[in-house]
Amino acid sequence: MQHNYKWINLIGLILMLVINFAAQRGSFGGQTTAEVSAKYPVLITPAGYTFMIWLLIYAFLIGHVIYSFTRKGKESKVSETMGPYFILSCVFNSAWIILWQYEKINSSVFIMLALLITLIVLYITTQKYVASHTNKLNYWLVSVPFSLYLGWICVATIINIAVALNANQWNGWGISAIGWSIIMLVVGTILAVAIGTRNIDPIAVLVFVWAFIGICVNQQATPTVANTALVLAVFLFLVAIVLVILRWRKKSN
């Protein structure tokens, strides 16, 4: 079975892309992902353009799978190193899309958490892999795809939970919606710093910067949330710059 992982991953990726494309055409539940999101607005929902990051994520995932078929990819057994987790991520991604389209919001949270856990495993695995197989191709086609993916799913998980709580009319334990939005932004910032500093990974941190800027743009009607998102985005951008410098120094030594 080990020698077939690259083919299984290819099939999983293709099916995931097909399902995502179909979802954008309203094939599930008669509405698009964005239309469902518009029904459940929360104060940490980013601007619509922010979700264009999926094009970048999918482009890198395609590059990653293609790389596994190259001579270098076969020799280093990149697909076998990840085991079944890539195909699992494709399954959870596709399942989330379908549940979301049919407005199964509560169920979608559990699938999103399953996707997050799977990506954490993939991220740890690929970071270890790249540490022992140091070259530019491995960095850009093994490490970066999952830095982007994990970073965005961390943000998406926070938003998904916020949407579910709002849909269930949670009272917030006496804390206002603005207060909880700020708490969630701070939690996201802590996650970004933890991921970035542990692995000297500026890419993952920059994903949070992108998301927070999108939140700032979309929440201008709520200045407290917009300004908090902007301040944290600037802070994380500075963290990313420091990580780029540290990574460059590490390579030089």
XYZ file of N, CA and C in Angstrom:
759
model
N 0.837 -1.217 0.000
C 0.000 0.000 0.000
C 0.865 1.259 0.000
N 2.039 1.186 0.630
C 2.887 2.369 0.771
C 3.236 2.986 -0.579
N 3.500 2.100 -1.581
C 3.937 2.601 -2.879
C 2.803 3.272 -3.649
N 1.576 3.159 -3.167
C 0.435 3.733 -3.876
C -0.044 5.053 -3.293
N 0.589 5.539 -2.230
C 0.100 6.756 -1.586
C 0.048 7.934 -2.546
N 1.036 8.048 -3.427
C 1.035 9.204 -4.326
C -0.169 9.168 -5.262
N -0.585 7.963 -5.679
C -1.765 7.845 -6.536
C -3.045 8.109 -5.746
N -3.094 7.603 -4.528
C -4.256 7.857 -3.662
C -4.382 9.354 -3.397
N -3.241 9.997 -3.129
C -3.244 11.444 -2.874
C -3.707 12.222 -4.097
N -3.271 11.780 -5.275
C -3.679 12.447 -6.515
C -5.193 12.345 -6.713
N -5.727 11.153 -6.511
C -7.178 10.955 -6.658
C -7.938 11.799 -5.637
N -7.445 11.799 -4.389
C -8.088 12.586 -3.333
C -8.084 14.070 -3.643
N -6.953 14.562 -4.152
C -6.840 15.977 -4.493
C -7.801 16.345 -5.618
N -7.856 15.504 -6.650
C -8.749 15.782 -7.779
C -10.205 15.822 -7.324
N -10.611 14.847 -6.525
C -11.992 14.807 -6.035
C -12.307 16.024 -5.171
N -11.358 16.418 -4.333
C -11.552 17.592 -3.479
C -11.723 18.853 -4.324
N -10.900 19.000 -5.353
C -10.995 20.174 -6.217
C -12.319 20.189 -6.985
N -12.755 19.020 -7.437
C -14.030 18.927 -8.159
C -15.187 19.321 -7.248
N -15.170 18.820 -6.009
C -16.242 19.138 -5.055
C -16.239 20.624 -4.720
N -15.062 21.195 -4.544
C -14.978 22.625 -4.248
C -15.458 23.462 -5.426
N -15.109 23.044 -6.644
C -15.572 23.762 -7.837
C -17.092 23.674 -7.950
N -17.628 22.480 -7.712
C -19.078 22.284 -7.780
C -19.785 23.128 -6.725
N -19.162 23.238 -5.554
C -19.765 24.025 -4.468
C -19.892 25.489 -4.856
N -18.895 25.998 -5.580
C -18.940 27.400 -5.988
C -20.005 27.661 -7.049
N -20.513 26.593 -7.632
C -21.592 26.714 -8.618
C -22.954 26.410 -7.991
N -22.952 26.247 -6.660
C -24.206 26.009 -5.954
C -24.758 24.611 -6.120
N -23.872 23.643 -6.386
C -24.327 22.271 -6.632
C -24.833 21.562 -5.382
N -24.447 22.063 -4.211
C -24.891 21.441 -2.963
C -25.792 22.423 -2.212
N -27.032 22.047 -2.021
C -27.950 22.908 -1.284
C -28.447 24.104 -2.061
N -28.062 24.202 -3.336
C -28.541 25.294 -4.171
C -27.967 26.658 -3.836
N -26.835 26.697 -3.125
C -26.213 27.977 -2.770
C -24.702 27.804 -2.686
N -23.993 28.905 -2.841
C -22.539 28.860 -2.790
C -22.051 28.997 -1.352
N -20.762 28.742 -1.167
C -20.156 28.877 0.162
C -20.310 30.297 0.685
N -20.085 31.268 -0.187
C -20.186 32.677 0.212
C -21.609 33.050 0.600
N -22.583 32.491 -0.103
C -23.986 32.793 0.201
C -24.386 32.256 1.570
N -23.860 31.086 1.925
C -24.130 30.545 3.259
C -23.473 31.427 4.318
N -22.227 31.837 4.058
C -21.512 32.707 5.006
C -22.278 34.001 5.249
N -22.866 34.534 4.186
C -23.607 35.797 4.305
C -24.829 35.660 5.205
N -25.337 34.444 5.344
C -26.498 34.212 6.215
C -26.120 34.210 7.694
N -24.835 33.987 7.962
C -24.381 33.873 9.350
C -23.224 34.841 9.610
N -23.490 36.141 9.535
C -22.412 37.120 9.728
C -21.930 37.165 11.179
N -20.624 37.193 11.349
C -20.022 37.393 12.672
C -18.969 38.485 12.540
N -18.545 39.029 13.661
C -17.653 40.191 13.642
C -16.209 39.859 13.276
N -15.912 38.567 13.082
C -14.555 38.221 12.637
C -14.578 37.605 11.235
N -15.680 37.790 10.525
C -15.727 37.350 9.130
C -14.894 38.311 8.286
N -13.900 37.799 7.542
C -13.073 38.689 6.720
C -13.763 39.060 5.412
N -13.202 40.024 4.714
C -13.733 40.448 3.411
C -13.702 39.284 2.427
N -14.629 39.307 1.478
C -14.756 38.210 0.527
C -13.475 37.888 -0.225
N -12.702 38.921 -0.589
C -11.486 38.684 -1.372
C -10.469 37.847 -0.607
N -10.559 37.862 0.727
C -9.601 37.135 1.561
C -9.613 35.646 1.236
N -10.779 35.134 0.853
C -10.912 33.703 0.594
C -10.247 33.280 -0.714
N -9.750 34.252 -1.470
C -8.978 33.926 -2.672
C -7.702 33.175 -2.325
N -7.331 33.178 -1.053
C -6.135 32.444 -0.629
C -6.272 30.956 -0.944
N -7.511 30.474 -1.068
C -7.706 29.066 -1.425
C -7.055 28.741 -2.768
N -7.062 29.687 -3.699
C -6.416 29.453 -4.996
C -4.933 29.199 -4.808
N -4.311 29.956 -3.910
C -2.886 29.775 -3.626
C -2.644 28.436 -2.930
N -3.488 28.129 -1.950
C -3.343 26.859 -1.225
C -3.469 25.682 -2.182
N -4.491 25.710 -3.024
C -4.705 24.597 -3.950
C -3.589 24.515 -4.988
N -3.070 25.652 -5.413
C -1.958 25.644 -6.369
C -0.740 24.953 -5.763
N -0.452 25.255 -4.505
C 0.693 24.626 -3.836
C 0.436 23.145 -3.566
N -0.798 22.779 -3.250
C -1.114 21.360 -3.038
C -0.964 20.578 -4.340
N -1.373 21.189 -5.446
C -1.186 20.552 -6.752
C 0.305 20.365 -7.020
N 1.087 21.413 -6.752
C 2.532 21.325 -6.921
C 3.133 20.231 -6.055
N 2.636 20.117 -4.827
C 3.130 19.098 -3.898
C 2.873 17.693 -4.433
N 1.654 17.450 -4.906
C 1.311 16.117 -5.405
C 2.101 15.795 -6.672
N 2.247 16.770 -7.561
C 3.047 16.557 -8.775
C 4.486 16.227 -8.400
N 5.021 16.933 -7.409
C 6.398 16.706 -6.961
C 6.597 15.267 -6.493
N 5.575 14.688 -5.876
C 5.708 13.313 -5.368
C 5.894 12.305 -6.499
N 5.557 12.697 -7.742
C 5.721 11.811 -8.893
C 7.070 12.009 -9.592
N 7.810 13.040 -9.219
C 9.106 13.294 -9.844
C 10.158 12.340 -9.289
N 11.303 12.318 -9.928
C 12.376 11.421 -9.486
C 12.788 11.715 -8.050
N 12.967 13.007 -7.741
C 13.371 13.376 -6.380
C 12.294 13.016 -5.364
N 11.051 13.248 -5.747
C 9.946 12.929 -4.846
C 9.842 11.443 -4.575
N 10.055 10.640 -5.630
C 9.995 9.188 -5.469
C 11.155 8.688 -4.614
N 12.355 9.223 -4.865
C 13.530 8.771 -4.122
C 13.417 9.065 -2.630
N 12.881 10.231 -2.306
C 12.776 10.612 -0.894
C 11.483 10.116 -0.242
N 10.604 9.481 -1.045
C 9.351 8.895 -0.540
C 8.524 9.903 0.259
N 8.326 11.073 -0.335
C 7.599 12.131 0.359
C 6.159 11.721 0.664
N 5.502 11.022 -0.259
C 4.108 10.612 -0.030
C 4.007 9.574 1.075
N 4.947 8.617 1.064
C 4.933 7.572 2.079
C 5.192 8.141 3.464
N 5.986 9.204 3.524
C 6.293 9.830 4.811
C 5.029 10.366 5.471
N 4.116 10.879 4.673
C 2.885 11.467 5.211
C 1.804 10.430 5.491
N 1.984 9.218 4.971
C 1.005 8.174 5.236
C -0.374 8.543 4.716
N -1.432 8.192 5.457
C -2.800 8.410 4.976
C -3.358 9.801 5.273
N -2.549 10.668 5.871
C -3.106 11.932 6.373
C -3.477 12.919 5.271
N -2.779 12.871 4.142
C -3.141 13.787 3.060
C -4.526 13.450 2.516
N -4.771 12.164 2.259
C -6.082 11.778 1.735
C -7.174 12.069 2.765
N -6.853 11.911 4.048
C -7.821 12.248 5.096
C -8.171 13.731 5.057
N -7.157 14.559 4.827
C -7.414 16.006 4.753
C -8.329 16.332 3.573
N -8.161 15.606 2.475
C -9.034 15.814 1.306
C -10.472 15.408 1.623
N -10.621 14.298 2.345
C -11.956 13.815 2.719
C -12.644 14.815 3.643
N -11.918 15.287 4.661
C -12.511 16.225 5.616
C -12.832 17.567 4.957
N -11.949 18.023 4.071
C -12.191 19.267 3.343
C -13.484 19.165 2.531
N -13.627 18.068 1.798
C -14.810 17.865 0.952
C -16.076 17.731 1.792
N -15.967 16.983 2.896
C -17.126 16.783 3.772
C -17.580 18.107 4.374
N -16.606 18.945 4.742
C -16.961 20.242 5.325
C -17.739 21.096 4.325
N -17.252 21.121 3.097
C -17.920 21.908 2.052
C -19.385 21.490 1.908
N -19.624 20.188 1.834
C -20.991 19.691 1.637
C -21.873 20.027 2.838
N -21.354 19.811 4.046
C -22.130 20.130 5.254
C -22.442 21.623 5.329
N -21.460 22.437 4.992
C -21.640 23.889 5.039
C -22.705 24.334 4.041
N -22.647 23.781 2.838
C -23.611 24.170 1.806
C -25.045 23.848 2.218
N -25.189 22.753 2.951
C -26.528 22.362 3.414
C -26.852 22.957 4.790
N -26.005 23.894 5.218
C -26.199 24.629 6.475
C -26.257 23.721 7.707
N -25.473 22.660 7.672
C -25.307 21.814 8.855
C -24.150 22.405 9.666
N -24.401 23.569 10.232
C -23.341 24.369 10.843
C -22.665 23.649 12.007
N -23.451 23.075 12.897
C -22.870 22.393 14.058
C -21.994 21.214 13.638
N -22.493 20.422 12.697
C -21.720 19.274 12.209
C -20.447 19.731 11.509
N -20.535 20.861 10.817
C -19.367 21.361 10.089
C -18.221 21.712 11.028
N -18.550 22.125 12.260
C -17.502 22.456 13.233
C -16.671 21.222 13.559
N -17.328 20.090 13.768
C -16.607 18.859 14.117
C -15.725 18.387 12.965
N -16.227 18.535 11.744
C -15.420 18.160 10.583
C -14.242 19.118 10.424
N -14.483 20.400 10.676
C -13.401 21.379 10.608
C -12.320 21.059 11.639
N -12.717 20.675 12.832
C -11.752 20.300 13.869
C -10.973 19.053 13.458
N -11.649 18.105 12.813
C -10.968 16.903 12.322
C -9.947 17.277 11.250
N -10.324 18.203 10.366
C -9.393 18.687 9.342
C -8.210 19.385 9.991
N -8.475 20.201 11.002
C -7.404 20.913 11.701
C -6.418 19.930 12.328
N -6.924 18.921 13.015
C -6.051 17.928 13.654
C -5.218 17.192 12.609
N -5.854 16.830 11.504
C -5.142 16.143 10.422
C -4.027 17.017 9.859
N -4.310 18.298 9.693
C -3.302 19.215 9.153
C -2.172 19.458 10.142
N -2.479 19.440 11.421
C -1.420 19.569 12.427
C -0.448 18.397 12.299
N -0.995 17.188 12.137
C -0.147 16.002 11.950
C 0.676 16.142 10.673
N 0.030 16.559 9.586
C 0.740 16.752 8.319
C 1.825 17.815 8.447
N 1.501 18.884 9.135
C 2.454 19.982 9.297
C 3.684 19.518 10.069
N 3.466 18.837 11.178
C 4.587 18.334 11.981
C 5.426 17.356 11.162
N 4.749 16.479 10.426
C 5.440 15.480 9.606
C 6.274 16.129 8.514
N 5.691 17.103 7.813
C 6.421 17.748 6.716
C 7.566 18.616 7.228
N 7.390 19.231 8.399
C 8.477 20.020 8.974
C 9.671 19.130 9.302
N 9.403 17.956 9.866
C 10.482 17.006 10.171
C 11.124 16.505 8.883
N 10.297 16.262 7.886
C 10.797 15.772 6.602
C 11.750 16.781 5.978
N 11.330 18.034 5.922
C 12.142 19.082 5.299
C 13.430 19.317 6.087
N 13.372 19.151 7.406
C 14.567 19.330 8.239
C 15.646 18.306 7.898
N 15.227 17.119 7.445
C 16.197 16.066 7.109
C 16.423 15.936 5.602
N 15.678 16.688 4.812
C 15.840 16.702 3.354
C 15.894 18.166 2.905
N 17.010 18.800 3.185
C 17.102 20.251 2.979
C 17.458 20.601 1.535
N 16.489 21.108 0.808
C 16.718 21.733 -0.497
C 15.524 22.628 -0.805
N 15.675 23.497 -1.790
C 14.635 24.492 -2.078
C 13.320 23.857 -2.517
N 13.415 22.784 -3.314
C 12.196 22.132 -3.782
C 11.381 21.584 -2.620
N 12.061 20.959 -1.675
C 11.352 20.414 -0.517
C 10.716 21.524 0.310
N 11.412 22.644 0.419
C 10.844 23.750 1.194
C 9.573 24.269 0.529
N 9.644 24.537 -0.776
C 8.522 25.165 -1.467
C 7.389 24.192 -1.799
N 7.696 22.916 -1.967
C 6.661 21.969 -2.391
C 6.260 20.946 -1.329
N 6.964 20.947 -0.198
C 6.583 20.059 0.905
C 6.227 20.857 2.149
N 7.032 21.859 2.467
C 6.787 22.649 3.682
C 5.734 23.737 3.473
N 5.945 24.590 2.487
C 5.073 25.757 2.275
C 3.596 25.397 2.064
N 3.273 24.358 1.268
C 1.850 24.041 1.079
C 1.091 23.831 2.385
N 1.737 23.171 3.336
C 1.036 22.863 4.585
C 1.150 23.987 5.608
N 2.120 24.870 5.430
C 2.155 26.092 6.240
C 0.967 26.977 5.873
N 0.741 27.127 4.573
C -0.406 27.911 4.091
C -1.723 27.283 4.535
N -1.824 25.995 4.318
C -3.067 25.267 4.596
C -3.404 25.296 6.090
N -2.421 24.956 6.932
C -2.667 24.941 8.377
C -2.995 26.336 8.887
N -2.249 27.335 8.427
C -2.504 28.704 8.867
C -3.929 29.131 8.574
N -4.392 28.835 7.358
C -5.745 29.257 6.986
C -6.812 28.458 7.727
N -6.587 27.176 7.925
C -7.584 26.362 8.623
C -7.655 26.732 10.104
N -6.564 27.198 10.681
C -6.627 27.723 12.054
C -7.603 28.899 12.110
N -7.453 29.813 11.160
C -8.353 30.971 11.082
C -9.784 30.519 10.801
N -9.935 29.613 9.833
C -11.270 29.136 9.447
C -11.975 28.432 10.601
N -11.206 27.710 11.416
C -11.793 27.011 12.563
C -12.353 28.001 13.575
N -11.597 29.049 13.841
C -12.058 30.083 14.776
C -13.348 30.725 14.265
N -13.374 31.048 12.973
C -14.569 31.662 12.379
C -15.744 30.686 12.403
N -15.482 29.421 12.068
C -16.536 28.400 12.040
C -17.179 28.229 13.422
N -16.348 28.226 14.457
C -16.863 28.113 15.826
C -17.705 29.337 16.176
N -17.222 30.515 15.780
C -17.968 31.751 16.048
C -19.331 31.725 15.355
N -19.355 31.244 14.116
C -20.612 31.155 13.365
C -21.577 30.185 14.043
N -21.056 29.040 14.482
C -21.908 28.038 15.137
C -22.493 28.580 16.436
N -21.672 29.263 17.217
C -22.160 29.838 18.477
C -23.242 30.884 18.208
N -23.003 31.700 17.187
C -23.974 32.733 16.826
C -25.278 32.115 16.309
N -25.151 31.065 15.503
C -26.331 30.396 14.946
C -27.176 29.744 16.039
N -26.498 29.325 17.109
C -27.209 28.701 18.235
C -27.628 29.718 19.297
N -27.457 31.007 18.954
C -27.876 32.112 19.830
C -27.249 32.012 21.231
N -25.961 31.702 21.244
C -25.220 31.625 22.507
C -25.175 33.006 23.152
N -25.354 33.063 24.463
C -25.432 34.368 25.138
C -24.072 34.973 25.469
N -23.002 34.228 25.235
C -21.660 34.776 25.435
C -21.230 34.911 26.882
N -21.973 34.261 27.806
C -21.635 34.336 29.237
C -21.532 35.778 29.722
N -22.345 36.636 29.145
C -22.357 38.024 29.578
C -21.337 38.914 28.886
N -20.485 38.320 28.060
C -19.483 39.092 27.313
C -20.083 39.466 25.963
N -19.877 40.701 25.539
C -20.462 41.180 24.285
C -19.840 40.489 23.077
N -20.514 40.608 21.935
C -20.001 40.041 20.685
C -18.661 40.665 20.323
N -18.527 41.959 20.586
C -17.252 42.642 20.320
C -16.160 42.072 21.214
N -16.491 41.865 22.478
C -15.520 41.309 23.418
C -15.034 39.941 22.987
N -15.970 39.073 22.585
C -15.587 37.738 22.140
C -14.795 37.787 20.836
N -15.120 38.726 19.980
C -14.381 38.865 18.720
C -12.924 39.213 18.990
N -12.710 40.109 19.937
C -11.343 40.491 20.301
C -10.611 39.304 20.923
N -11.301 38.559 21.781
C -10.697 37.367 22.391
C -10.270 36.373 21.315
N -11.128 36.161 20.328
C -10.810 35.218 19.257
C -9.643 35.704 18.401
N -9.566 37.007 18.183
C -8.431 37.564 17.441
C -7.131 37.363 18.212
N -7.193 37.529 19.513
C -6.004 37.323 20.355
C -5.601 35.847 20.343
N -6.592 34.960 20.418
C -6.308 33.522 20.347
C -5.626 33.190 19.020
N -6.134 33.761 17.933
C -5.522 33.554 16.630
C -4.090 34.050 16.591
N -3.845 35.184 17.217
C -2.493 35.749 17.268
C -1.551 34.835 18.034
N -2.015 34.312 19.155
C -1.200 33.388 19.956
C -0.866 32.134 19.148
N -1.860 31.612 18.431
C -1.630 30.442 17.577
C -0.578 30.743 16.512
N -0.712 31.897 15.872
C 0.229 32.282 14.816
C 1.652 32.370 15.348
N 1.814 33.009 16.486
C 3.145 33.160 17.086
C 3.698 31.794 17.493
N 2.843 30.946 18.063
C 3.279 29.617 18.501
C 3.762 28.778 17.319
N 2.978 28.766 16.244
C 3.357 27.995 15.055
C 4.615 28.575 14.420
N 4.630 29.893 14.271
C 5.743 30.547 13.590
C 7.062 30.420 14.318
N 7.058 30.652 15.625
C 8.314 30.640 16.380
C 8.832 29.228 16.610
N 7.939 28.281 16.752
C 8.369 26.898 16.998
C 9.139 26.337 15.802
N 8.729 26.725 14.605
C 9.328 26.151 13.394
C 10.034 27.180 12.514
N 10.194 28.401 13.042
C 10.744 29.514 12.248
C 10.016 29.555 10.902
N 8.713 29.718 10.974
C 7.850 29.615 9.799
C 7.097 30.926 9.549
N 7.685 31.836 8.771
C 7.007 33.108 8.487
C 5.776 32.947 7.598
N 5.740 31.889 6.792
C 4.617 31.689 5.870
C 3.309 31.528 6.626
N 3.307 30.670 7.629
C 2.089 30.444 8.415
C 1.629 31.732 9.090
N 2.581 32.510 9.586
C 2.242 33.771 10.258
C 1.627 34.754 9.271
N 2.161 34.807 8.059
C 1.641 35.734 7.050
C 0.208 35.398 6.637
N -0.175 34.138 6.754
C -1.566 33.762 6.474
C -2.504 34.451 7.467
N -2.103 34.484 8.733
C -2.900 35.174 9.750
C -2.942 36.678 9.468
N -1.830 37.230 9.014
C -1.791 38.652 8.660
C -2.823 38.936 7.567
N -2.827 38.107 6.544
C -3.783 38.241 5.437
C -5.223 38.194 5.949
N -5.496 37.232 6.818
C -6.854 37.077 7.355
C -7.258 38.276 8.205
N -6.346 38.744 9.051
C -6.663 39.857 9.954
C -6.885 41.156 9.187
N -6.118 41.357 8.121
C -6.349 42.539 7.281
C -7.736 42.447 6.642
N -8.111 41.240 6.202
C -9.439 41.037 5.636
C -10.541 41.319 6.640
N -10.304 40.948 7.898
C -11.277 41.236 8.963
C -11.378 42.739 9.184
N -10.238 43.407 9.198
C -10.217 44.864 9.370
C -11.023 45.550 8.270
N -10.807 45.119 7.037
C -11.507 45.719 5.897
C -13.017 45.486 5.985
N -13.402 44.286 6.404
C -14.818 43.912 6.400
C -15.594 44.416 7.615
N -14.882 44.803 8.659
C -15.574 45.177 9.903
C -15.430 46.664 10.231
N -15.383 47.498 9.200
C -15.251 48.938 9.422
C -16.427 49.522 10.196
N -17.569 48.854 10.136
C -18.739 49.338 10.880
C -18.591 49.105 12.381
N -17.599 48.271 12.744
C -17.312 48.007 14.164
C -15.850 48.360 14.406
N -15.554 49.646 14.622
C -14.174 50.121 14.710
C -13.307 49.381 15.725
N -13.872 48.992 16.856
C -13.076 48.307 17.882
C -12.495 47.005 17.339
N -13.320 46.237 16.644
C -12.859 44.974 16.062
C -11.898 45.241 14.905
N -12.256 46.182 14.034
C -11.417 46.498 12.875
C -10.036 46.978 13.309
N -9.993 47.875 14.285
C -8.716 48.420 14.752
C -7.879 47.361 15.460
N -8.540 46.500 16.232
C -7.817 45.416 16.904
C -7.200 44.474 15.881
N -7.977 44.129 14.859
C -7.476 43.249 13.803
C -6.287 43.879 13.090
N -6.355 45.182 12.847
C -5.264 45.875 12.169
C -4.003 45.893 13.021
N -4.142 46.221 14.293
C -2.984 46.262 15.204
C -2.325 44.885 15.284
N -3.133 43.844 15.422
C -2.588 42.490 15.516
C -1.965 42.049 14.194
N -2.530 42.503 13.075
C -1.952 42.192 11.764
C -0.569 42.817 11.627
N -0.431 44.062 12.072
C 0.872 44.747 12.030
C 1.867 44.023 12.926
N 1.422 43.657 14.126
C 2.289 42.927 15.059
C 2.773 41.615 14.441
N 1.853 40.854 13.845
C 2.221 39.573 13.250
C 3.108 39.754 12.023
N 2.911 40.837 11.299
C 3.782 41.112 10.154
C 5.215 41.342 10.623
N 5.369 42.050 11.732
C 6.700 42.268 12.306
C 7.305 40.952 12.777
N 6.469 40.098 13.365
C 6.936 38.770 13.781
C 7.424 37.989 12.562
N 6.676 38.065 11.468
C 7.047 37.354 10.242
C 8.387 37.852 9.704
N 8.615 39.162 9.764
C 9.889 39.724 9.306
C 11.042 39.168 10.140
N 10.850 39.127 11.451
C 11.877 38.574 12.346
C 12.153 37.113 11.993
N 11.102 36.353 11.715
C 11.261 34.938 11.376
C 11.986 34.757 10.045
N 11.726 35.650 9.090
C 12.445 35.600 7.809
C 13.935 35.809 8.049
N 14.266 36.779 8.885
C 15.673 37.059 9.212
C 16.311 35.863 9.909
N 15.604 35.290 10.879
C 16.124 34.128 11.605
C 16.335 32.947 10.669
N 15.407 32.763 9.746
C 15.525 31.653 8.794
C 16.716 31.867 7.870
N 16.900 33.096 7.443
C 18.036 33.417 6.569
C 19.358 33.190 7.299
N 19.433 33.614 8.561
C 20.652 33.415 9.355
C 20.931 31.935 9.582
N 19.866 31.181 9.804
C 20.024 29.741 10.033
C 20.595 29.069 8.793
N 20.137 29.511 7.609
C 20.649 28.949 6.362
C 22.111 29.319 6.141
N 22.461 30.532 6.562
C 23.815 31.035 6.339
C 24.842 30.313 7.203
N 24.406 29.832 8.371
C 25.339 29.198 9.324
C 25.631 27.748 8.997
